[in-house]
Amino acid sequence: MARRQARRVTGHGKYPSGSELSLRSSMPSDPSRLSKSRYLSGLQCHKQLWWRVHEPEAPELSPTPGQQNLFAQGREVGERARGHVPGGELIDLPFYEYDNKVTATREALQRNLPAIYEAWFLADETYAGVDILERTSRGHTVIEVKASNSRKPEHLPDAAVQVHVLRRAGLQVERAEVMHLNRECRFPDLSNLFVREDVTALVEAALIGVPDELAAQQRMLDGPLPDVPIGEHCTNPYECPFIERCWPKLPDHHVSKLYRIERKQALELEADGYATIYDIPSDLELSVIHARQVKAVQSGRMVVEPTLTKALVPFASPLAFLDFETVSLAIPRWPGCRPWQQLPVQFSVHMEERGGGLAHHQWIADGPEDPRPALAEALVEACTGARRVVAYHASFERECIRRLREGVPRLAKELERIEKRLVDLLPVIRRHVYHPDFGGGFSIKKTLPALVPGLSYLDLKVQDGEMATVELQRLMLQGAEMPAGERAALRGNLLRYCERDTWAMVKLLEKLRSLVADQLELF
Ligand code: SF4
């Protein structure tokens, strides 16, 4: 299941362009000098910056496959953006050659070019790389390219430190822009792929604190590890990679594990002396789901509501169990698609057959062409005869089917019929069952091993949606260049992962039905 990824990566909202690969590799090796990346880390937390600089090989700094994928897509966006400010020259040197890049930029400036891509400057012991430096009639415009669909508050300090360094290096900077992707753009017309937003006034305001902060960071880096208390800044604006080092390990069933509890509420419970769910008194007013969770944890037994029987009525055979996997491309490739549109490119269906038994159907895109027509046809065929189509967190499958309807209008009616037959297994569990091993969540990764012991994702090469998305993209866009064996293995790993999702639903429903049968026996 490739649900929309909410997690933000520690790449300062910008996916590195040019030769940068990750925040770690985009930093200078000289610990006494700052860089734009270092400055932004330090703005979030001095302790984080100290570790980044003094422990550059820390395992926490290795990018995940998902982050690497974002960086790679960001690089593509950065390269594409140059075409929208044409006539420039690229400072094309390895990322670690900071001083050579500064020298090459200085020489390029002498040539009065309309633009310089990946221009580098050094001032105040701080390096700043500029995605696009555009020459204007009276000076220069700093253009910060972002692979996001909108401008974000955290983009401003990024632009501000660049303007500061460039001005201190003697350049006349007249204007600052954030150039981000345009959510209104639709393939194949990519002429409006980018939006250029003038942020000069905002950057001028943000410049005020830059010199003092740079000085403070430099002093801090010359000293020992600073003492910084944990707090909101650990996840805002980015999730810090060192959370496990700084945050205390929580006991099992800590109150913060109450389903979707707000941080503030958990802190209040802790302050009232209820550190874990075991401590919560029976007279405390709780939501229905929390009350069930508390009851299950305190008793050490699964709680099953009598209402489960009724909740399972809509799951009328013959059932099809459906799951999609998706990709999300920064630069759209297929008709009607916008930047970062999440699109289904793989499905698995387990279909109940007359007289019992299950048939398995699957489809996977393994080339760069538009997957929607063939996938939609295979899906319609796979779901033929199903009275209900079971999904887990069905809003995701609904959204995928809607994207398919847009992309394959000739099958819109058939796809709509599938959409109308969707029934969701997740809320059935959430509203009627709690097992102490759910750990405060109802994702299939939590509920499956608790309800169906022995069945999980641990034996698979692809074990989660993030990895599936990355690998699907690799199969589709780079599969042709892979050795046949590697490509077949990758395809097989992805097929097994998606199949496990629908098989998990089959077994979960079986388990829920057996819980109902057990209840009936008791009465
Ligand atoms: S976890 Fe919080 S306090 Fe620790 S380094 Fe990260 S941001 Fe700083």
Short mmCIF file of C-alpha atoms and ligand atoms in Angstrom, two decimals:
data_model
loop_
_atom_site.label_atom_id
_atom_site.label_comp_id
_atom_site.label_asym_id
_atom_site.label_seq_id
_atom_site.Cartn_x
_atom_site.Cartn_y
_atom_site.Cartn_z
CA MET A 1 0.00 0.00 0.00
CA ALA A 2 1.60 3.23 -1.11
CA ARG A 3 -0.28 5.81 0.92
CA ARG A 4 0.54 9.46 0.43
CA GLN A 5 3.82 10.19 2.19
CA ALA A 6 3.38 12.87 4.81
CA ARG A 7 6.92 12.77 6.07
CA ARG A 8 9.19 15.62 5.18
CA VAL A 9 12.82 15.04 4.52
CA THR A 10 15.67 16.99 6.00
CA GLY A 11 16.59 18.58 2.74
CA HIS A 12 15.19 21.99 3.57
CA GLY A 13 12.23 21.54 1.25
CA LYS A 14 14.51 21.84 -1.69
CA TYR A 15 15.64 18.77 -3.43
CA PRO A 16 19.28 19.42 -4.17
CA SER A 17 20.06 20.35 -7.68
CA GLY A 18 23.25 20.11 -9.68
CA SER A 19 25.73 17.73 -8.20
CA GLU A 20 24.30 17.68 -4.68
CA LEU A 21 23.08 14.26 -3.64
CA SER A 22 22.09 14.72 -0.05
CA LEU A 23 22.37 17.25 2.68
CA ARG A 24 25.40 15.38 4.00
CA SER A 25 27.26 15.43 0.71
CA SER A 26 26.21 19.01 0.01
CA MET A 27 28.16 20.28 3.00
CA PRO A 28 31.78 21.44 2.83
CA SER A 29 34.34 19.18 4.48
CA ASP A 30 35.97 22.14 6.29
CA PRO A 31 34.25 22.29 9.70
CA SER A 32 35.20 25.91 10.20
CA ARG A 33 33.15 27.10 7.25
CA LEU A 34 29.42 27.36 6.94
CA SER A 35 27.32 26.72 3.90
CA LYS A 36 23.73 27.41 3.03
CA SER A 37 22.77 23.86 4.07
CA ARG A 38 24.65 24.16 7.35
CA TYR A 39 23.11 27.53 8.09
CA LEU A 40 19.60 26.13 7.56
CA SER A 41 20.30 23.14 9.82
CA GLY A 42 21.65 25.49 12.45
CA LEU A 43 18.57 27.67 12.21
CA GLN A 44 16.51 24.65 13.20
CA CYS A 45 18.88 23.52 15.97
CA HIS A 46 22.52 24.25 16.84
CA LYS A 47 22.97 20.76 18.26
CA GLN A 48 21.80 19.20 15.01
CA LEU A 49 24.27 21.36 13.07
CA TRP A 50 27.10 20.44 15.44
CA TRP A 51 26.49 16.75 14.80
CA ARG A 52 26.16 17.25 11.07
CA VAL A 53 29.51 19.05 10.95
CA HIS A 54 31.49 17.01 13.49
CA GLU A 55 29.98 13.61 12.69
CA PRO A 56 29.40 13.78 8.93
CA GLU A 57 29.44 9.98 8.69
CA ALA A 58 26.75 9.51 11.35
CA PRO A 59 24.42 6.68 10.26
CA GLU A 60 21.42 8.93 10.87
CA LEU A 61 22.57 11.11 7.97
CA SER A 62 22.31 8.35 5.36
CA PRO A 63 19.36 9.23 3.15
CA THR A 64 16.53 6.68 2.96
CA PRO A 65 15.56 5.33 -0.48
CA GLY A 66 12.56 7.67 -0.38
CA GLN A 67 14.78 10.67 0.30
CA GLN A 68 17.21 9.64 -2.45
CA ASN A 69 14.28 9.44 -4.82
CA LEU A 70 13.19 12.96 -3.85
CA PHE A 71 16.74 14.24 -4.30
CA ALA A 72 16.96 12.64 -7.74
CA GLN A 73 13.63 14.13 -8.80
CA GLY A 74 14.77 17.48 -7.38
CA ARG A 75 17.90 17.33 -9.51
CA GLU A 76 15.73 16.78 -12.57
CA VAL A 77 13.57 19.77 -11.62
CA GLY A 78 16.68 21.91 -11.12
CA GLU A 79 18.00 20.98 -14.54
CA ARG A 80 14.63 21.60 -16.18
CA ALA A 81 14.33 25.02 -14.50
CA ARG A 82 17.47 26.20 -16.28
CA GLY A 83 15.66 25.92 -19.61
CA HIS A 84 13.15 28.50 -18.37
CA VAL A 85 15.94 31.05 -17.82
CA PRO A 86 17.86 30.35 -21.02
CA GLY A 87 21.26 31.37 -22.26
CA GLY A 88 23.17 30.72 -19.06
CA GLU A 89 26.31 28.78 -18.28
CA LEU A 90 26.50 25.91 -15.82
CA ILE A 91 29.28 25.81 -13.22
CA ASP A 92 29.75 22.14 -13.84
CA LEU A 93 32.18 20.93 -11.18
CA PRO A 94 31.93 18.15 -8.58
CA PHE A 95 29.92 19.16 -5.51
CA TYR A 96 32.95 18.96 -3.19
CA GLU A 97 35.10 21.42 -5.20
CA TYR A 98 33.72 24.43 -3.38
CA ASP A 99 36.64 26.79 -3.92
CA ASN A 100 36.97 25.84 -7.60
CA LYS A 101 33.26 26.52 -8.07
CA VAL A 102 33.66 29.93 -6.47
CA THR A 103 36.59 30.71 -8.80
CA ALA A 104 34.72 29.44 -11.88
CA THR A 105 31.70 31.58 -10.94
CA ARG A 106 33.89 34.66 -10.58
CA GLU A 107 35.30 34.04 -14.07
CA ALA A 108 31.82 33.43 -15.53
CA LEU A 109 30.63 36.74 -14.10
CA GLN A 110 33.31 38.50 -16.17
CA ARG A 111 31.65 37.18 -19.32
CA ASN A 112 28.40 39.11 -18.74
CA LEU A 113 26.26 36.03 -19.33
CA PRO A 114 22.47 36.34 -19.06
CA ALA A 115 22.49 33.67 -16.33
CA ILE A 116 24.78 31.37 -14.37
CA TYR A 117 23.46 28.01 -13.16
CA GLU A 118 24.82 26.60 -9.90
CA ALA A 119 26.80 29.77 -9.18
CA TRP A 120 28.90 29.61 -6.00
CA PHE A 121 30.08 32.37 -3.68
CA LEU A 122 32.09 32.65 -0.48
CA ALA A 123 31.87 35.46 2.06
CA ASP A 124 31.84 35.65 5.88
CA GLU A 125 33.35 32.15 5.87
CA THR A 126 30.09 30.90 4.33
CA TYR A 127 29.55 29.24 0.96
CA ALA A 128 26.31 29.82 -0.90
CA GLY A 129 25.26 28.03 -4.07
CA VAL A 130 22.64 29.72 -6.22
CA ASP A 131 20.47 27.58 -8.47
CA ILE A 132 20.09 30.31 -11.08
CA LEU A 133 21.73 33.71 -11.00
CA GLU A 134 20.06 35.90 -13.62
CA ARG A 135 21.64 39.10 -14.82
CA THR A 136 19.30 42.10 -14.90
CA SER A 137 19.81 45.64 -16.25
CA ARG A 138 20.92 46.88 -12.81
CA GLY A 139 22.33 43.85 -11.08
CA HIS A 140 21.33 40.24 -10.45
CA THR A 141 18.35 38.14 -9.46
CA VAL A 142 18.87 35.17 -7.16
CA ILE A 143 16.51 32.35 -8.16
CA GLU A 144 16.03 29.53 -5.69
CA VAL A 145 14.48 26.52 -7.45
CA LYS A 146 12.15 24.35 -5.38
CA ALA A 147 10.64 21.05 -6.44
CA SER A 148 7.50 21.73 -4.40
CA ASN A 149 4.12 22.80 -5.77
CA SER A 150 4.06 25.98 -3.69
CA ARG A 151 6.29 28.41 -1.85
CA LYS A 152 6.80 27.57 1.81
CA PRO A 153 7.88 29.77 4.75
CA GLU A 154 11.12 27.81 5.12
CA HIS A 155 12.19 28.83 1.61
CA LEU A 156 12.79 32.40 2.78
CA PRO A 157 15.82 31.90 5.07
CA ASP A 158 17.25 29.78 2.26
CA ALA A 159 17.03 32.70 -0.17
CA ALA A 160 18.04 35.21 2.51
CA VAL A 161 21.38 33.59 3.32
CA GLN A 162 22.19 33.46 -0.40
CA VAL A 163 21.45 37.16 -0.85
CA HIS A 164 23.53 37.96 2.23
CA VAL A 165 26.57 36.02 1.03
CA LEU A 166 26.35 37.35 -2.54
CA ARG A 167 26.13 40.95 -1.37
CA ARG A 168 29.01 40.45 1.05
CA ALA A 169 30.96 38.98 -1.88
CA GLY A 170 30.41 42.27 -3.71
CA LEU A 171 27.55 41.35 -6.05
CA GLN A 172 24.67 43.70 -6.70
CA VAL A 173 21.59 41.60 -5.88
CA GLU A 174 18.42 43.44 -6.86
CA ARG A 175 15.84 40.75 -6.55
CA ALA A 176 15.15 37.33 -5.06
CA GLU A 177 12.75 34.75 -6.42
CA VAL A 178 11.49 31.33 -5.48
CA MET A 179 10.82 29.29 -8.61
CA HIS A 180 8.60 26.35 -7.77
CA LEU A 181 6.51 23.84 -9.68
CA ASN A 182 3.08 24.91 -10.87
CA ARG A 183 0.19 22.71 -9.74
CA GLU A 184 -1.90 24.10 -12.63
CA CYS A 185 0.50 22.70 -15.23
CA ARG A 186 -0.80 19.70 -17.18
CA PHE A 187 1.21 17.40 -19.41
CA PRO A 188 1.93 17.67 -22.34
CA ASP A 189 2.02 21.48 -22.07
CA LEU A 190 5.01 22.01 -19.79
CA SER A 191 5.52 25.64 -20.85
CA ASN A 192 4.02 26.68 -17.48
CA LEU A 193 5.81 24.02 -15.41
CA PHE A 194 7.23 26.69 -13.10
CA VAL A 195 5.95 29.68 -11.17
CA ARG A 196 8.44 32.44 -10.37
CA GLU A 197 7.52 34.29 -7.19
CA ASP A 198 9.16 37.58 -6.30
CA VAL A 199 10.19 37.31 -2.63
CA THR A 200 12.52 40.33 -2.55
CA ALA A 201 10.62 42.23 0.15
CA LEU A 202 10.27 39.16 2.35
CA VAL A 203 13.94 38.31 1.92
CA GLU A 204 15.03 41.87 2.75
CA ALA A 205 13.12 41.54 6.02
CA ALA A 206 14.62 38.12 6.72
CA LEU A 207 18.17 39.41 6.10
CA ILE A 208 18.24 41.33 9.36
CA GLY A 209 19.09 38.36 11.54
CA VAL A 210 21.42 36.57 9.14
CA PRO A 211 24.84 38.05 10.15
CA ASP A 212 24.29 37.46 13.88
CA GLU A 213 23.06 33.92 13.31
CA LEU A 214 26.02 33.08 11.07
CA ALA A 215 28.40 34.39 13.75
CA ALA A 216 26.58 32.46 16.47
CA GLN A 217 26.75 29.23 14.48
CA GLN A 218 30.46 29.70 13.79
CA ARG A 219 31.19 30.27 17.50
CA MET A 220 29.06 27.26 18.43
CA LEU A 221 30.87 24.99 15.98
CA ASP A 222 34.24 25.92 17.48
CA GLY A 223 33.06 24.72 20.89
CA PRO A 224 31.76 21.46 22.40
CA LEU A 225 28.37 19.90 21.61
CA PRO A 226 25.82 22.52 22.69
CA ASP A 227 23.07 21.72 25.13
CA VAL A 228 19.74 22.20 23.38
CA PRO A 229 16.50 20.99 24.99
CA ILE A 230 14.14 18.93 22.87
CA GLY A 231 10.96 20.61 21.66
CA GLU A 232 8.74 21.53 18.72
CA HIS A 233 11.81 22.45 16.68
CA CYS A 234 12.80 18.77 16.52
CA THR A 235 10.13 18.16 13.88
CA ASN A 236 9.58 21.67 12.55
CA PRO A 237 10.21 22.65 9.81
CA TYR A 238 11.84 19.25 9.22
CA GLU A 239 12.10 16.02 11.12
CA CYS A 240 15.53 16.01 12.74
CA PRO A 241 17.56 12.86 11.99
CA PHE A 242 18.87 12.78 15.58
CA ILE A 243 15.57 12.39 17.39
CA GLU A 244 16.53 8.95 18.68
CA ARG A 245 19.69 10.39 20.26
CA CYS A 246 17.94 13.24 22.03
CA TRP A 247 14.47 12.05 22.90
CA PRO A 248 14.07 9.68 25.86
CA LYS A 249 12.91 6.18 25.03
CA LEU A 250 9.26 5.92 25.94
CA PRO A 251 7.91 3.02 28.01
CA ASP A 252 5.56 0.54 26.32
CA HIS A 253 2.02 1.88 25.93
CA HIS A 254 3.07 5.42 26.76
CA VAL A 255 0.08 7.80 26.74
CA SER A 256 1.37 9.33 23.52
CA LYS A 257 0.43 5.97 21.94
CA LEU A 258 -3.26 6.62 22.44
CA TYR A 259 -4.73 6.60 18.96
CA ARG A 260 -4.09 9.94 17.24
CA ILE A 261 -3.70 11.79 20.52
CA GLU A 262 -2.47 15.36 20.21
CA ARG A 263 0.93 16.07 21.71
CA LYS A 264 -0.57 18.68 24.03
CA GLN A 265 -3.16 16.26 25.38
CA ALA A 266 -0.52 13.57 25.95
CA LEU A 267 1.65 16.07 27.85
CA GLU A 268 -1.36 17.02 30.01
CA LEU A 269 -2.03 13.37 30.83
CA GLU A 270 1.63 12.92 31.74
CA ALA A 271 1.54 16.03 33.93
CA ASP A 272 -1.51 14.59 35.71
CA GLY A 273 0.59 11.53 36.59
CA TYR A 274 -0.62 9.16 33.86
CA ALA A 275 2.60 8.28 32.04
CA THR A 276 1.34 5.07 30.46
CA ILE A 277 -2.02 3.69 29.42
CA TYR A 278 -1.81 1.33 32.42
CA ASP A 279 -1.98 4.39 34.71
CA ILE A 280 -5.21 5.81 33.28
CA PRO A 281 -8.04 5.55 35.85
CA SER A 282 -11.38 4.05 34.91
CA ASP A 283 -13.32 7.27 35.61
CA LEU A 284 -11.32 9.42 33.17
CA GLU A 285 -13.47 10.65 30.29
CA LEU A 286 -12.15 9.20 27.02
CA SER A 287 -13.24 8.87 23.39
CA VAL A 288 -14.81 5.55 22.44
CA ILE A 289 -11.68 4.38 20.61
CA HIS A 290 -9.36 5.46 23.45
CA ALA A 291 -11.60 3.76 26.01
CA ARG A 292 -11.43 0.52 24.02
CA GLN A 293 -7.65 0.86 23.68
CA VAL A 294 -7.23 1.44 27.42
CA LYS A 295 -9.46 -1.54 28.22
CA ALA A 296 -7.47 -3.81 25.88
CA VAL A 297 -4.06 -2.68 27.13
CA GLN A 298 -4.97 -2.82 30.81
CA SER A 299 -6.55 -6.27 30.49
CA GLY A 300 -3.87 -7.56 28.10
CA ARG A 301 -6.65 -8.96 25.86
CA MET A 302 -8.19 -8.07 22.56
CA VAL A 303 -11.49 -6.19 22.85
CA VAL A 304 -14.18 -7.02 20.28
CA GLU A 305 -17.42 -5.05 20.25
CA PRO A 306 -20.68 -6.92 19.68
CA THR A 307 -21.41 -4.38 16.91
CA LEU A 308 -18.73 -6.06 14.77
CA THR A 309 -21.35 -8.50 13.45
CA LYS A 310 -23.39 -5.72 11.88
CA ALA A 311 -20.30 -3.92 10.57
CA LEU A 312 -19.39 -6.98 8.52
CA VAL A 313 -22.78 -7.21 6.77
CA PRO A 314 -21.72 -5.06 3.75
CA PHE A 315 -18.87 -7.49 3.02
CA ALA A 316 -21.14 -9.66 0.89
CA SER A 317 -19.63 -12.26 -1.42
CA PRO A 318 -18.43 -12.49 -4.07
CA LEU A 319 -15.75 -10.07 -2.88
CA ALA A 320 -12.76 -8.63 -4.68
CA PHE A 321 -9.87 -7.47 -2.47
CA LEU A 322 -8.09 -4.58 -4.12
CA ASP A 323 -4.84 -2.72 -3.52
CA PHE A 324 -2.95 -0.19 -5.64
CA GLU A 325 0.66 0.94 -5.65
CA THR A 326 1.45 4.38 -6.99
CA VAL A 327 4.20 6.65 -8.22
CA SER A 328 4.40 10.42 -7.94
CA LEU A 329 6.54 12.28 -10.46
CA ALA A 330 7.74 15.85 -9.98
CA ILE A 331 7.76 16.40 -13.73
CA PRO A 332 4.59 14.92 -15.23
CA ARG A 333 4.98 12.45 -18.11
CA TRP A 334 1.45 11.38 -19.05
CA PRO A 335 -1.51 13.32 -20.55
CA GLY A 336 -3.48 15.44 -18.10
CA CYS A 337 -1.08 14.85 -15.20
CA ARG A 338 0.22 17.65 -12.97
CA PRO A 339 3.48 17.84 -10.97
CA TRP A 340 3.68 15.28 -8.17
CA GLN A 341 0.33 13.72 -9.10
CA GLN A 342 0.02 10.36 -7.41
CA LEU A 343 -0.98 7.74 -9.98
CA PRO A 344 -1.70 4.02 -9.70
CA VAL A 345 0.77 1.90 -11.67
CA GLN A 346 0.23 -1.50 -10.07
CA PHE A 347 -2.64 -3.43 -8.54
CA SER A 348 -3.37 -6.75 -6.90
CA VAL A 349 -6.85 -8.29 -6.70
CA HIS A 350 -7.85 -11.43 -4.86
CA MET A 351 -11.26 -12.42 -6.22
CA GLU A 352 -13.64 -14.84 -4.53
CA GLU A 353 -14.74 -17.54 -6.92
CA ARG A 354 -18.05 -19.33 -7.12
CA GLY A 355 -17.91 -22.41 -4.94
CA GLY A 356 -15.09 -21.06 -2.80
CA GLY A 357 -11.44 -20.41 -3.49
CA LEU A 358 -9.70 -17.26 -4.60
CA ALA A 359 -8.27 -16.21 -7.93
CA HIS A 360 -5.37 -13.78 -7.97
CA HIS A 361 -5.08 -11.03 -10.60
CA GLN A 362 -2.30 -8.50 -10.84
CA TRP A 363 -0.90 -5.86 -13.14
CA ILE A 364 2.30 -3.85 -13.00
CA ALA A 365 3.76 -1.14 -15.22
CA ASP A 366 7.29 -1.95 -16.25
CA GLY A 367 8.00 0.70 -18.85
CA PRO A 368 7.87 4.49 -19.13
CA GLU A 369 4.67 4.68 -21.18
CA ASP A 370 1.30 5.80 -19.73
CA PRO A 371 0.21 2.83 -17.59
CA ARG A 372 -3.40 3.92 -17.06
CA PRO A 373 -5.17 2.42 -20.12
CA ALA A 374 -3.77 -1.09 -19.71
CA LEU A 375 -4.06 -1.00 -15.93
CA ALA A 376 -7.70 0.18 -16.10
CA GLU A 377 -8.62 -2.58 -18.56
CA ALA A 378 -7.00 -5.25 -16.41
CA LEU A 379 -8.66 -3.85 -13.29
CA VAL A 380 -12.14 -3.83 -14.81
CA GLU A 381 -11.67 -7.42 -15.89
CA ALA A 382 -10.26 -8.50 -12.51
CA CYS A 383 -13.21 -7.02 -10.58
CA THR A 384 -15.91 -8.38 -12.91
CA GLY A 385 -18.53 -10.24 -10.91
CA ALA A 386 -17.56 -8.76 -7.55
CA ARG A 387 -20.48 -7.63 -5.45
CA ARG A 388 -18.20 -5.61 -3.21
CA VAL A 389 -14.60 -4.45 -3.60
CA VAL A 390 -12.69 -4.53 -0.32
CA ALA A 391 -9.90 -2.07 0.36
CA TYR A 392 -7.96 -1.07 3.46
CA HIS A 393 -8.18 2.71 3.88
CA ALA A 394 -10.46 2.87 0.86
CA SER A 395 -10.21 6.65 0.31
CA PHE A 396 -6.83 5.95 -1.25
CA GLU A 397 -8.21 3.33 -3.68
CA ARG A 398 -11.14 5.68 -4.44
CA GLU A 399 -8.73 8.47 -5.34
CA CYS A 400 -6.69 6.09 -7.53
CA ILE A 401 -9.82 4.98 -9.39
CA ARG A 402 -10.81 8.62 -9.94
CA ARG A 403 -7.38 9.32 -11.43
CA LEU A 404 -7.90 6.33 -13.70
CA ARG A 405 -11.33 7.59 -14.78
CA GLU A 406 -9.75 10.91 -15.79
CA GLY A 407 -6.96 9.18 -17.67
CA VAL A 408 -9.09 6.53 -19.38
CA PRO A 409 -12.50 8.13 -20.09
CA ARG A 410 -13.63 5.22 -22.29
CA LEU A 411 -13.71 3.03 -19.15
CA ALA A 412 -15.07 5.74 -16.83
CA LYS A 413 -18.42 3.99 -16.29
CA GLU A 414 -16.91 0.60 -15.50
CA LEU A 415 -14.38 2.23 -13.15
CA GLU A 416 -17.13 4.19 -11.44
CA ARG A 417 -18.96 0.93 -10.80
CA ILE A 418 -15.86 -0.42 -9.05
CA GLU A 419 -15.58 2.78 -7.03
CA LYS A 420 -19.22 2.53 -5.93
CA ARG A 421 -18.71 -1.02 -4.73
CA LEU A 422 -15.76 -0.17 -2.47
CA VAL A 423 -16.03 -1.17 1.19
CA ASP A 424 -13.39 -0.28 3.73
CA LEU A 425 -11.96 -2.79 6.18
CA LEU A 426 -9.94 -0.27 8.20
CA PRO A 427 -12.83 1.54 9.94
CA VAL A 428 -14.42 -1.82 10.73
CA ILE A 429 -11.36 -2.68 12.81
CA ARG A 430 -10.95 0.84 14.18
CA ARG A 431 -14.53 1.07 15.43
CA HIS A 432 -15.00 -2.45 16.71
CA VAL A 433 -11.70 -4.14 17.62
CA TYR A 434 -8.57 -3.30 19.57
CA HIS A 435 -5.64 -5.60 20.19
CA PRO A 436 -2.92 -4.49 22.65
CA ASP A 437 -0.32 -5.09 19.93
CA PHE A 438 -1.87 -2.47 17.60
CA GLY A 439 0.34 0.06 19.38
CA GLY A 440 -2.12 2.90 18.92
CA GLY A 441 -2.49 2.59 15.15
CA PHE A 442 -4.74 0.82 12.67
CA SER A 443 -2.51 0.64 9.59
CA ILE A 444 -2.41 -2.83 8.08
CA LYS A 445 1.25 -3.09 9.16
CA LYS A 446 0.02 -2.84 12.78
CA THR A 447 -3.23 -4.81 12.65
CA LEU A 448 -2.09 -7.73 10.48
CA PRO A 449 0.61 -9.26 12.73
CA ALA A 450 -1.62 -8.74 15.78
CA LEU A 451 -4.74 -10.32 14.29
CA VAL A 452 -3.12 -12.86 12.00
CA PRO A 453 0.05 -14.03 13.79
CA GLY A 454 2.65 -15.38 11.42
CA LEU A 455 1.59 -13.17 8.53
CA SER A 456 3.53 -9.92 8.09
CA TYR A 457 5.75 -8.16 5.56
CA LEU A 458 9.05 -9.06 7.19
CA ASP A 459 9.89 -11.87 4.76
CA LEU A 460 9.56 -9.55 1.72
CA LYS A 461 12.28 -7.54 -0.03
CA VAL A 462 9.85 -4.63 -0.47
CA GLN A 463 8.24 -4.06 2.92
CA ASP A 464 6.47 -0.73 2.77
CA GLY A 465 4.73 1.72 0.47
CA GLU A 466 7.62 4.20 0.38
CA MET A 467 10.01 1.55 -0.85
CA ALA A 468 7.41 0.25 -3.32
CA THR A 469 7.00 3.72 -4.83
CA VAL A 470 10.74 4.17 -5.25
CA GLU A 471 11.22 0.71 -6.73
CA LEU A 472 8.26 1.06 -9.08
CA GLN A 473 9.68 4.27 -10.40
CA ARG A 474 13.03 2.57 -10.89
CA LEU A 475 11.42 -0.33 -12.73
CA MET A 476 9.39 1.93 -14.99
CA LEU A 477 11.98 4.54 -15.82
CA GLN A 478 15.26 2.64 -15.61
CA GLY A 479 14.13 -0.94 -16.13
CA ALA A 480 15.16 -0.97 -19.79
CA GLU A 481 18.81 -0.39 -18.84
CA MET A 482 18.86 -3.07 -16.13
CA PRO A 483 20.28 -6.56 -16.64
CA ALA A 484 17.34 -8.92 -17.32
CA GLY A 485 17.85 -10.81 -14.04
CA GLU A 486 17.85 -7.68 -11.91
CA ARG A 487 14.77 -6.37 -13.65
CA ALA A 488 12.88 -9.65 -13.19
CA ALA A 489 13.85 -9.76 -9.50
CA LEU A 490 12.68 -6.20 -8.95
CA ARG A 491 9.40 -6.88 -10.71
CA GLY A 492 8.90 -10.05 -8.65
CA ASN A 493 9.60 -8.22 -5.36
CA LEU A 494 7.02 -5.59 -6.21
CA LEU A 495 4.41 -8.13 -7.26
CA ARG A 496 4.90 -10.07 -4.02
CA TYR A 497 4.50 -6.92 -1.93
CA CYS A 498 1.23 -5.84 -3.54
CA GLU A 499 -0.11 -9.40 -3.45
CA ARG A 500 0.66 -9.55 0.27
CA ASP A 501 -1.52 -6.47 0.82
CA THR A 502 -4.61 -8.09 -0.68
CA TRP A 503 -3.86 -11.47 0.88
CA ALA A 504 -3.57 -9.66 4.23
CA MET A 505 -7.09 -8.27 3.71
CA VAL A 506 -8.42 -11.75 2.91
CA LYS A 507 -6.95 -13.10 6.14
CA LEU A 508 -8.03 -10.09 8.21
CA LEU A 509 -11.63 -10.46 7.07
CA GLU A 510 -11.46 -14.17 7.78
CA LYS A 511 -10.23 -13.37 11.30
CA LEU A 512 -12.95 -10.76 11.90
CA ARG A 513 -15.59 -13.24 10.81
CA SER A 514 -14.17 -15.84 13.17
CA LEU A 515 -14.32 -13.29 16.02
CA VAL A 516 -18.02 -12.81 15.25
CA ALA A 517 -18.56 -16.56 15.22
CA ASP A 518 -16.77 -16.85 18.59
CA GLN A 519 -19.06 -14.20 20.03
CA LEU A 520 -22.17 -15.97 18.76
CA GLU A 521 -20.96 -19.18 20.38
CA LEU A 522 -20.67 -17.39 23.72
CA PHE A 523 -24.34 -16.46 23.69
S1 SF4 B 1 16.41 16.00 18.19
FE1 SF4 B 1 15.87 18.12 18.61
S2 SF4 B 1 17.35 18.82 20.11
FE2 SF4 B 1 18.16 16.93 19.24
S3 SF4 B 1 19.51 17.62 17.60
FE3 SF4 B 1 17.52 17.24 16.71
S4 SF4 B 1 16.47 19.18 16.72
FE4 SF4 B 1 18.19 19.35 18.14
#
